[in-house]
Short mmCIF file of C-alpha atoms in Angstrom, two decimals:
data_model
loop_
_atom_site.label_atom_id
_atom_site.label_comp_id
_atom_site.label_asym_id
_atom_site.label_seq_id
_atom_site.Cartn_x
_atom_site.Cartn_y
_atom_site.Cartn_z
CA MET A 1234 -42.34 24.53 -10.50
CA ASN A 1235 -40.24 21.49 -11.33
CA LYS A 1236 -36.52 21.99 -11.69
CA ALA A 1237 -35.01 21.23 -15.08
CA SER A 1238 -33.67 17.74 -15.52
CA HIS A 1239 -31.18 16.35 -17.98
CA LYS A 1240 -30.72 13.02 -19.71
CA ILE A 1241 -27.65 11.04 -18.63
CA SER A 1242 -26.58 8.22 -20.96
CA LEU A 1243 -23.76 5.74 -20.47
CA THR A 1244 -21.52 4.52 -23.28
CA ASP A 1245 -22.79 0.98 -22.71
CA GLY A 1246 -25.69 2.03 -24.94
CA GLU A 1247 -28.32 0.64 -22.59
CA THR A 1248 -28.31 2.97 -19.58
CA GLU A 1249 -30.27 6.21 -19.59
CA ILE A 1250 -31.60 8.15 -16.59
CA SER A 1251 -32.97 11.56 -15.80
CA CYS A 1252 -30.90 13.79 -13.49
CA PRO A 1253 -32.56 16.83 -11.88
CA GLU A 1254 -30.64 20.13 -11.87
CA GLY A 1255 -28.43 20.37 -8.78
CA VAL A 1256 -28.16 16.60 -8.31
CA SER A 1257 -24.87 14.85 -9.12
CA VAL A 1258 -24.69 12.17 -11.79
CA LEU A 1259 -23.68 9.60 -9.17
CA VAL A 1260 -26.57 10.37 -6.83
CA ALA A 1261 -29.03 10.27 -9.74
CA MET A 1262 -27.68 6.85 -10.78
CA HIS A 1263 -27.86 5.62 -7.19
CA ARG A 1264 -31.44 6.88 -6.75
CA ALA A 1265 -32.40 5.09 -9.97
CA GLY A 1266 -31.14 1.86 -8.43
CA LEU A 1267 -28.32 1.50 -10.94
CA SER A 1268 -24.83 0.38 -9.92
CA LYS A 1269 -23.10 1.04 -13.26
CA ILE A 1270 -20.85 3.61 -11.57
CA PRO A 1271 -19.37 2.49 -8.20
CA VAL A 1272 -20.51 4.54 -5.20
CA GLY A 1273 -17.92 5.51 -2.57
CA CYS A 1274 -17.62 8.59 -0.37
CA ARG A 1275 -19.91 10.75 -2.55
CA ALA A 1276 -17.72 13.70 -1.60
CA GLY A 1277 -14.99 13.90 -4.24
CA GLY A 1278 -12.39 12.26 -2.03
CA CYS A 1279 -12.06 8.52 -2.68
CA GLY A 1280 -12.03 8.43 -6.49
CA VAL A 1281 -13.99 5.21 -7.09
CA CYS A 1282 -16.70 6.88 -9.21
CA LYS A 1283 -14.32 8.20 -11.86
CA VAL A 1284 -15.94 8.75 -15.27
CA ARG A 1285 -15.15 10.48 -18.57
CA VAL A 1286 -17.75 12.90 -19.81
CA VAL A 1287 -17.81 12.23 -23.55
CA SER A 1288 -20.18 15.07 -24.39
CA GLY A 1289 -22.44 17.65 -22.78
CA GLN A 1290 -22.36 20.70 -20.51
CA TYR A 1291 -21.76 20.40 -16.76
CA HIS A 1292 -19.98 21.93 -13.82
CA VAL A 1293 -18.00 20.19 -11.08
CA GLY A 1294 -17.48 20.55 -7.35
CA LYS A 1295 -14.17 20.10 -5.48
CA MET A 1296 -12.44 16.82 -6.27
CA SER A 1297 -9.26 15.33 -4.77
CA ARG A 1298 -6.23 16.18 -6.91
CA ALA A 1299 -4.93 12.72 -5.96
CA HIS A 1300 -7.58 11.33 -8.32
CA VAL A 1301 -8.35 14.10 -10.82
CA SER A 1302 -5.47 16.26 -12.11
CA GLU A 1303 -6.11 19.61 -13.76
CA ALA A 1304 -5.38 17.91 -17.12
CA ASP A 1305 -7.90 15.14 -16.31
CA GLU A 1306 -10.50 17.71 -15.37
CA ALA A 1307 -9.93 19.63 -18.62
CA ALA A 1308 -10.28 16.35 -20.56
CA GLY A 1309 -13.59 15.53 -18.85
CA VAL A 1310 -12.12 12.82 -16.59
CA VAL A 1311 -13.93 13.60 -13.35
CA LEU A 1312 -15.70 12.07 -10.35
CA ALA A 1313 -19.40 11.37 -10.98
CA CYS A 1314 -20.30 12.43 -7.42
CA LYS A 1315 -19.15 15.96 -8.28
CA VAL A 1316 -20.57 16.24 -11.81
CA PHE A 1317 -23.64 18.46 -12.00
CA PRO A 1318 -25.27 18.40 -15.48
CA GLU A 1319 -26.26 21.61 -17.26
CA GLY A 1320 -27.46 19.66 -20.31
CA ASP A 1321 -27.73 16.09 -21.52
CA LEU A 1322 -24.52 14.08 -20.89
CA LEU A 1323 -22.89 11.01 -22.39
CA ILE A 1324 -20.66 9.33 -19.82
CA ASP A 1325 -18.02 6.59 -19.94
CA PRO A 1326 -17.24 4.93 -16.57
CA GLN A 1327 -13.45 4.85 -15.93
CA GLY A 1328 -12.62 3.88 -12.36
CA LYS A 1329 -10.48 0.92 -11.37
CA PHE A 1330 -13.38 -0.40 -9.33
CA TYR A 1331 -15.62 -0.26 -12.39
CA LYS A 1332 -13.17 -2.38 -14.38
CA SER A 1333 -12.67 -4.88 -11.60
CA GLN A 1334 -16.42 -5.28 -11.17
CA GLN A 1335 -16.92 -6.00 -14.86
CA LYS A 1336 -14.57 -9.04 -14.86
CA MET B 984 -2.23 -1.58 35.76
CA ALA B 985 -0.43 1.69 35.40
CA ILE B 986 -0.37 3.38 32.02
CA ASN B 987 3.01 4.94 31.37
CA GLY B 988 4.87 5.98 28.28
CA VAL B 989 2.28 6.41 25.52
CA LEU B 990 -1.03 7.37 27.14
CA ARG B 991 -3.56 7.74 24.30
CA PRO B 992 -4.27 9.09 20.84
CA GLY B 993 -4.32 12.86 21.29
CA PHE B 994 -4.93 14.46 17.93
CA MET B 995 -5.36 13.96 14.22
CA GLN B 996 -4.69 16.58 11.55
CA ILE B 997 -7.13 15.95 8.69
CA ARG B 998 -6.94 17.46 5.20
CA VAL B 999 -10.24 18.85 3.90
CA MET B 1000 -11.07 20.43 0.54
CA GLU B 1001 -13.53 23.11 1.71
CA MET B 1002 -13.23 24.43 5.26
CA GLU B 1003 -16.79 25.73 5.61
CA LYS B 1004 -18.29 22.39 4.61
CA ALA B 1005 -15.84 20.58 6.87
CA LEU B 1006 -16.80 22.79 9.81
CA TRP B 1007 -20.48 22.10 9.22
CA HIS B 1008 -19.68 18.41 9.44
CA TYR B 1009 -17.28 18.31 12.39
CA ARG B 1010 -18.93 21.09 14.42
CA ASP B 1011 -22.63 20.93 13.55
CA ILE B 1012 -23.05 17.18 12.89
CA LEU B 1013 -20.45 15.51 15.13
CA GLY B 1014 -20.75 18.25 17.75
CA LEU B 1015 -17.10 19.23 18.20
CA ASP B 1016 -16.38 22.72 19.55
CA VAL B 1017 -14.18 25.09 17.55
CA VAL B 1018 -11.19 26.14 19.67
CA GLY B 1019 -9.73 28.64 17.22
CA THR B 1020 -8.12 29.25 13.85
CA GLY B 1021 -4.35 29.49 13.42
CA GLU B 1022 -2.55 32.14 11.36
CA ASP B 1023 -2.00 29.52 8.65
CA GLY B 1024 -5.75 28.81 8.44
CA ARG B 1025 -5.76 25.50 10.29
CA VAL B 1026 -8.88 25.15 12.45
CA TYR B 1027 -8.60 23.47 15.86
CA LEU B 1028 -11.52 21.61 17.47
CA LYS B 1029 -12.22 19.49 20.53
CA ALA B 1030 -14.95 17.23 21.88
CA TYR B 1031 -16.87 18.40 24.94
CA ASP B 1032 -15.43 15.74 27.26
CA GLU B 1033 -11.78 16.23 26.31
CA PHE B 1034 -9.52 17.98 28.82
CA HIS B 1035 -6.83 19.21 26.45
CA ARG B 1036 -6.80 22.16 24.08
CA HIS B 1037 -7.65 20.39 20.83
CA SER B 1038 -7.92 16.96 19.26
CA ILE B 1039 -8.93 17.52 15.64
CA ILE B 1040 -7.08 19.89 13.34
CA LEU B 1041 -8.54 20.65 9.90
CA ARG B 1042 -6.19 21.84 7.14
CA GLU B 1043 -7.64 23.04 3.84
CA THR B 1044 -5.94 21.70 0.71
CA ASP B 1045 -6.88 19.91 -2.51
CA VAL B 1046 -6.07 16.29 -1.52
CA PRO B 1047 -8.06 14.90 1.44
CA GLY B 1048 -6.60 12.40 3.92
CA MET B 1049 -4.55 12.47 7.13
CA ASP B 1050 -1.47 14.62 7.70
CA VAL B 1051 -0.45 13.24 11.08
CA MET B 1052 -1.77 11.43 14.15
CA GLY B 1053 -0.52 12.47 17.60
CA PHE B 1054 -0.11 10.47 20.80
CA LYS B 1055 0.27 11.98 24.23
CA VAL B 1056 3.01 10.51 26.41
CA SER B 1057 3.65 10.65 30.14
CA SER B 1058 6.83 12.74 30.25
CA ASP B 1059 9.20 14.82 28.17
CA ALA B 1060 12.07 12.49 29.17
CA TYR B 1061 10.15 9.62 27.54
CA LEU B 1062 10.47 11.47 24.21
CA ASP B 1063 14.27 11.60 24.53
CA GLU B 1064 14.41 7.92 25.54
CA SER B 1065 12.24 6.97 22.57
CA ALA B 1066 14.29 9.07 20.14
CA GLU B 1067 17.42 7.24 21.32
CA LYS B 1068 15.78 3.81 20.83
CA LEU B 1069 14.57 4.79 17.36
CA LYS B 1070 18.18 5.16 16.18
CA ASN B 1071 18.26 1.35 16.00
CA TYR B 1072 15.50 1.29 13.38
CA ASP B 1073 15.47 2.16 9.72
CA CYS B 1074 12.89 4.91 9.93
CA LYS B 1075 13.21 8.67 9.71
CA THR B 1076 12.55 10.68 12.85
CA GLU B 1077 12.55 14.43 13.44
CA TRP B 1078 11.57 16.97 16.07
CA VAL B 1079 8.61 19.28 15.47
CA GLU B 1080 9.18 22.43 17.45
CA ALA B 1081 6.95 23.51 20.32
CA GLY B 1082 4.18 25.82 19.16
CA GLU B 1083 3.86 24.37 15.65
CA GLN B 1084 0.35 23.68 16.92
CA PRO B 1085 -0.79 26.30 19.47
CA GLY B 1086 -0.48 25.10 23.05
CA VAL B 1087 1.51 21.97 22.16
CA GLY B 1088 5.08 21.23 23.23
CA ARG B 1089 7.82 19.67 21.10
CA ARG B 1090 6.83 16.54 19.19
CA LEU B 1091 8.92 13.52 18.26
CA ARG B 1092 7.82 12.77 14.69
CA VAL B 1093 8.20 9.21 13.40
CA HIS B 1094 7.90 8.44 9.68
CA LEU B 1095 6.38 4.95 9.86
CA PRO B 1096 7.14 2.31 7.20
CA SER B 1097 3.45 2.39 6.19
CA GLY B 1098 3.82 6.00 5.02
CA HIS B 1099 2.11 7.62 8.01
CA LEU B 1100 3.42 10.29 10.37
CA PHE B 1101 3.03 9.69 14.12
CA ASP B 1102 3.88 12.51 16.53
CA PHE B 1103 4.57 11.83 20.19
CA TYR B 1104 4.33 14.75 22.63
CA ALA B 1105 4.28 15.20 26.38
CA ASP B 1106 2.71 18.64 26.68
CA MET B 1107 -0.55 20.14 25.51
CA GLU B 1108 -2.30 22.96 27.35
CA LEU B 1109 -5.46 22.08 29.23
CA SER B 1110 -8.55 23.54 27.63
CA ASP B 1111 -10.33 26.40 29.35
CA ASN B 1112 -13.51 24.62 28.28
CA GLY B 1113 -12.74 21.11 29.51
CA PRO B 1114 -14.90 18.82 31.65
CA MET B 1115 -15.67 19.90 35.22
CA THR B 1116 -13.37 18.50 37.93
CA GLU B 1117 -14.96 19.69 41.18
CA ASN B 1118 -18.31 18.12 41.96
CA PRO B 1119 -18.29 17.33 38.26
CA ASP B 1120 -21.52 17.15 36.33
CA VAL B 1121 -21.59 14.76 33.38
CA PHE B 1122 -21.32 17.76 31.08
CA LYS B 1123 -20.89 21.51 31.51
CA ASP B 1124 -22.55 22.84 28.36
CA MET B 1125 -25.16 20.61 26.77
CA PRO B 1126 -23.57 18.37 24.08
CA ARG B 1127 -24.78 19.20 20.57
CA ALA B 1128 -25.75 17.02 17.60
CA CYS B 1129 -24.06 13.58 17.77
CA GLY B 1130 -22.33 14.83 20.94
CA VAL B 1131 -19.16 12.80 20.44
CA ILE B 1132 -17.24 12.30 23.69
CA ARG B 1133 -13.69 12.19 22.36
CA PHE B 1134 -11.42 11.48 19.42
CA ASP B 1135 -10.70 7.81 20.07
CA HIS B 1136 -8.71 5.92 17.43
CA ALA B 1137 -8.02 5.51 13.71
CA LEU B 1138 -7.65 2.83 11.05
CA LEU B 1139 -4.85 3.60 8.62
CA TYR B 1140 -4.01 1.88 5.33
CA GLY B 1141 -0.47 1.49 4.07
CA VAL B 1142 2.44 -0.75 3.14
CA ASN B 1143 4.46 -3.09 5.42
CA VAL B 1144 2.19 -2.71 8.42
CA MET B 1145 3.96 -5.43 10.42
CA GLU B 1146 7.09 -3.24 10.21
CA ASN B 1147 5.01 -0.51 11.86
CA PHE B 1148 4.06 -2.96 14.58
CA LYS B 1149 7.69 -3.91 15.23
CA ILE B 1150 8.66 -0.26 15.82
CA LEU B 1151 5.53 0.68 17.74
CA ASN B 1152 5.78 -2.44 19.91
CA GLU B 1153 9.52 -2.43 20.63
CA VAL B 1154 9.91 1.33 21.12
CA PHE B 1155 6.49 2.47 22.34
CA ASP B 1156 4.91 -0.70 23.88
CA PHE B 1157 1.89 -0.92 21.57
CA GLU B 1158 0.40 -4.43 21.91
CA LEU B 1159 -1.20 -6.52 19.16
CA ALA B 1160 -4.66 -7.17 20.57
CA GLU B 1161 -6.46 -8.58 17.55
CA VAL B 1162 -5.67 -9.60 13.96
CA GLN B 1163 -7.67 -10.09 10.78
CA ASN B 1164 -5.74 -12.44 8.49
CA ASP B 1165 -5.76 -12.47 4.68
CA PRO B 1166 -6.63 -15.61 2.64
CA GLU B 1167 -3.02 -16.84 2.97
CA GLY B 1168 -3.14 -16.49 6.75
CA LYS B 1169 -0.95 -13.39 6.88
CA PRO B 1170 -1.98 -10.27 8.82
CA LEU B 1171 -4.29 -8.04 6.76
CA VAL B 1172 -5.51 -5.70 9.51
CA ILE B 1173 -3.78 -5.36 12.90
CA PHE B 1174 -5.42 -3.77 15.94
CA LEU B 1175 -2.97 -2.20 18.39
CA SER B 1176 -3.64 -1.13 21.97
CA ILE B 1177 -1.54 1.03 24.26
CA SER B 1178 -4.18 1.06 26.98
CA ASN B 1179 -7.23 -0.83 28.20
CA LYS B 1180 -9.03 -0.07 24.93
CA ALA B 1181 -9.57 -2.82 22.37
CA HIS B 1182 -7.59 -0.64 19.97
CA ASP B 1183 -5.94 2.77 19.87
CA VAL B 1184 -4.87 2.46 16.25
CA ALA B 1185 -5.26 -0.16 13.53
CA PHE B 1186 -3.34 -0.67 10.29
CA ALA B 1187 -4.41 -2.48 7.13
CA GLU B 1188 -2.02 -3.77 4.49
CA HIS B 1189 -2.61 -1.79 1.28
CA GLU B 1190 -0.65 -1.13 -1.91
CA GLU B 1191 -0.61 2.67 -1.45
CA PRO B 1192 1.23 4.21 1.54
CA GLY B 1193 -0.13 6.77 3.98
CA LYS B 1194 -3.89 6.37 3.54
CA LEU B 1195 -6.69 7.14 6.00
CA HIS B 1196 -9.50 4.61 6.36
CA HIS B 1197 -11.30 6.32 9.24
CA CYS B 1198 -11.00 8.65 12.18
CA SER B 1199 -13.18 7.49 15.07
CA PHE B 1200 -15.12 9.27 17.80
CA LEU B 1201 -16.53 7.75 21.00
CA LEU B 1202 -20.20 7.78 21.94
CA GLU B 1203 -21.67 6.66 25.26
CA ASP B 1204 -23.88 3.74 24.28
CA TRP B 1205 -26.12 2.05 21.71
CA ASN B 1206 -28.80 4.73 22.20
CA ALA B 1207 -26.31 7.43 21.26
CA VAL B 1208 -25.37 5.41 18.16
CA GLY B 1209 -29.07 5.32 17.23
CA HIS B 1210 -29.41 9.08 17.75
CA ALA B 1211 -26.36 9.63 15.54
CA ALA B 1212 -27.95 7.42 12.86
CA ASP B 1213 -31.08 9.59 12.92
CA ILE B 1214 -28.89 12.69 12.44
CA MET B 1215 -27.05 11.05 9.51
CA THR B 1216 -30.31 10.43 7.67
CA ARG B 1217 -31.91 13.77 8.58
CA PHE B 1218 -28.94 15.73 7.26
CA ASP B 1219 -28.15 13.38 4.35
CA ILE B 1220 -24.66 12.41 5.53
CA PRO B 1221 -23.28 9.70 3.20
CA VAL B 1222 -23.24 6.57 5.35
CA ASP B 1223 -20.99 3.61 4.51
CA ILE B 1224 -22.63 1.15 6.93
CA GLY B 1225 -24.45 0.94 10.22
CA PRO B 1226 -25.64 1.04 12.83
CA THR B 1227 -24.09 -2.38 13.28
CA ARG B 1228 -21.47 -4.11 15.43
CA HIS B 1229 -17.96 -5.32 14.74
CA GLY B 1230 -16.89 -8.85 15.64
CA ILE B 1231 -13.38 -7.42 15.94
CA THR B 1232 -13.23 -5.15 19.04
CA ARG B 1233 -17.02 -5.65 19.51
CA GLY B 1234 -17.69 -1.94 18.97
CA ARG B 1235 -21.18 -0.75 18.00
CA THR B 1236 -20.75 1.56 15.09
CA ILE B 1237 -21.73 3.78 12.17
CA TYR B 1238 -19.31 4.66 9.35
CA PHE B 1239 -19.87 7.75 7.21
CA TRP B 1240 -17.94 10.29 5.17
CA ASP B 1241 -17.08 13.93 5.76
CA PRO B 1242 -17.65 16.43 2.88
CA SER B 1243 -14.11 15.74 1.58
CA GLY B 1244 -14.57 11.96 1.54
CA ASN B 1245 -12.61 11.22 4.72
CA ARG B 1246 -14.36 8.36 6.50
CA ASN B 1247 -15.41 8.91 10.12
CA GLU B 1248 -16.79 6.49 12.68
CA VAL B 1249 -18.94 7.06 15.73
CA PHE B 1250 -18.99 4.06 18.05
CA ALA B 1251 -19.70 2.81 21.55
CA GLY B 1252 -18.40 -0.13 23.53
CA GLY B 1253 -15.78 -2.76 22.86
CA TYR B 1254 -13.97 -5.14 25.16
CA HIS B 1255 -11.30 -4.18 27.66
CA TYR B 1256 -7.77 -5.11 26.72
CA TYR B 1257 -4.92 -6.03 29.07
CA PRO B 1258 -1.41 -6.74 27.83
CA ASP B 1259 -1.34 -10.23 29.36
CA LEU B 1260 -4.45 -11.38 27.44
CA PRO B 1261 -4.09 -13.79 24.49
CA GLN B 1262 -4.22 -12.27 21.02
CA ARG B 1263 -7.53 -12.72 19.16
CA THR B 1264 -7.40 -13.80 15.51
CA TRP B 1265 -9.93 -13.96 12.65
CA ASP B 1266 -9.31 -16.05 9.56
CA PHE B 1267 -10.39 -14.74 6.18
CA ASP B 1268 -13.30 -17.19 5.93
CA ASN B 1269 -14.89 -15.22 8.78
CA VAL B 1270 -14.01 -11.71 7.58
CA GLY B 1271 -17.68 -10.81 7.03
CA LYS B 1272 -18.59 -11.52 10.65
CA ALA B 1273 -15.33 -10.02 11.90
CA ILE B 1274 -16.04 -6.68 10.24
CA PHE B 1275 -19.86 -6.54 10.26
CA TYR B 1276 -21.09 -8.89 12.96
CA TYR B 1277 -24.79 -8.63 12.16
CA GLU B 1278 -24.65 -8.55 8.34
CA LYS B 1279 -21.95 -11.28 8.33
CA LYS B 1280 -20.70 -10.07 4.97
CA LEU B 1281 -18.70 -7.12 3.67
CA ASN B 1282 -20.17 -4.34 1.57
CA ASP B 1283 -18.52 -3.01 -1.61
CA THR B 1284 -16.95 0.06 -0.05
CA PHE B 1285 -15.73 -0.61 3.50
CA LEU B 1286 -12.44 -2.34 2.71
CA PRO B 1287 -11.34 -0.62 -0.54
CA VAL B 1288 -12.45 3.03 -0.17
CA VAL B 1289 -9.86 5.30 1.52
CA THR B 1290 -8.45 8.83 1.28
#
C-alpha cells in the first residue's frame, strides 16, 4: 500500500511537488531536483532552509532555538528539513541564504 | 622535537537536541564507545584508540553547537604559568574545578576573542578500556562502524580570529601552519598546530561569534575513508561533501552532519608540521582547490553552514 502524499506549493506560483507522508518538505524538494529552498544540515541545526508555512497541516521535529523561536514556530516560521506535511501545504521560503541566492 | 606545554586536543563538549539520535550517530555510525552518563545527563564517549577517559561529551539542549574544546597540557604547573601570562591580555579567564567532568582535573578556561571557550587541563584519568600497551595488538576489541581512531581537531567560526591567534601563539605556542586569505588578502581561515599535525584547530573569520564548523575524527587511510562513505550512504547520513581531499593540510576527507546539524569530519592523512617550516598560504583565487582539491570549486554549504 502506498503511503499518503501531500501537495507542496511554493508562493512563487510555479513550484509544486508531491511529498510522501513521513518525508520532510526539504527532502522532497531535494529529491525532486529543485533548489528553491537551500539545503544545509538537514537536521534542524543550521537554519538555512527557513520557510513560512502559509497554510496547511503539518508537524515539526526538533529545531535549533537559535533559528526558530517558540513565537516563530507558532507563526509557522520553521525549518523545511523538519516540516512533515499532514495535508497540502503552501510555503514561502524565508532564509537569508534564499534571499542572497535570488539576487 | 619534544612536545611540551599544550600536547593535543583532548575533548569537545557538543550540544545536541535529542540524545538518543545523537548516540546513534556518535556510537553506532562513528563507532565511539560510551563511557558513561553523568548525573546532569551529559554522555561521555571515547574512540577505541584513545588512552584517556573520554574525548566527546554530548549535552542535550535546544541549540546545537559547541560548548567548549579542551586541550591536554604537560603539567599542572604549566596551567599556573599560563594563567599568569594571560593577565597581560584582554580576555576573561576562569578556573573550572576538578571533577566538573568525571575523571578530569582543574581546567584553565579561556574565553577567546572569537567567542569560543578553550579549557586547558593537565589531568584526565586513563581509560580502563584504552589501547593495549604490553605486546600491543592494533586493537583490543574490534572497531565498529566507521571505527574512528581519535578525536583530532576542529574548525571554529567566529569574530577577530587573528586576536585568538595572538593569545594562543604568545601564551600557548600554537603555530600558524597554513592560511586561506580572503579576496582582500587578509586571513579568512587560519590553521594552527601545536604538534606535528598539519592542524590541531582552525578558525574562520565570521560575523557571529562562537560557532562550530566541524569536529573531526581520524581514520587510518583512504580505504577507511571509503568504508566510511559506504556507511554514510547506507544509513542515509546527510553528507556535505566527499570523499575528497583538501589542498590545505592535504587531508583526505568526508564532511557530514550529526542529527542536530553539527558538522563532523572523518579524515586520513595530511602533511607533518614542524615549527621551523615556512607558513603555507592560499590566495582567494585558489580557494576552490584549497578547500576541495579534486572538485577545485566550493559547494553551496561548506563555507556558510555552521551551528
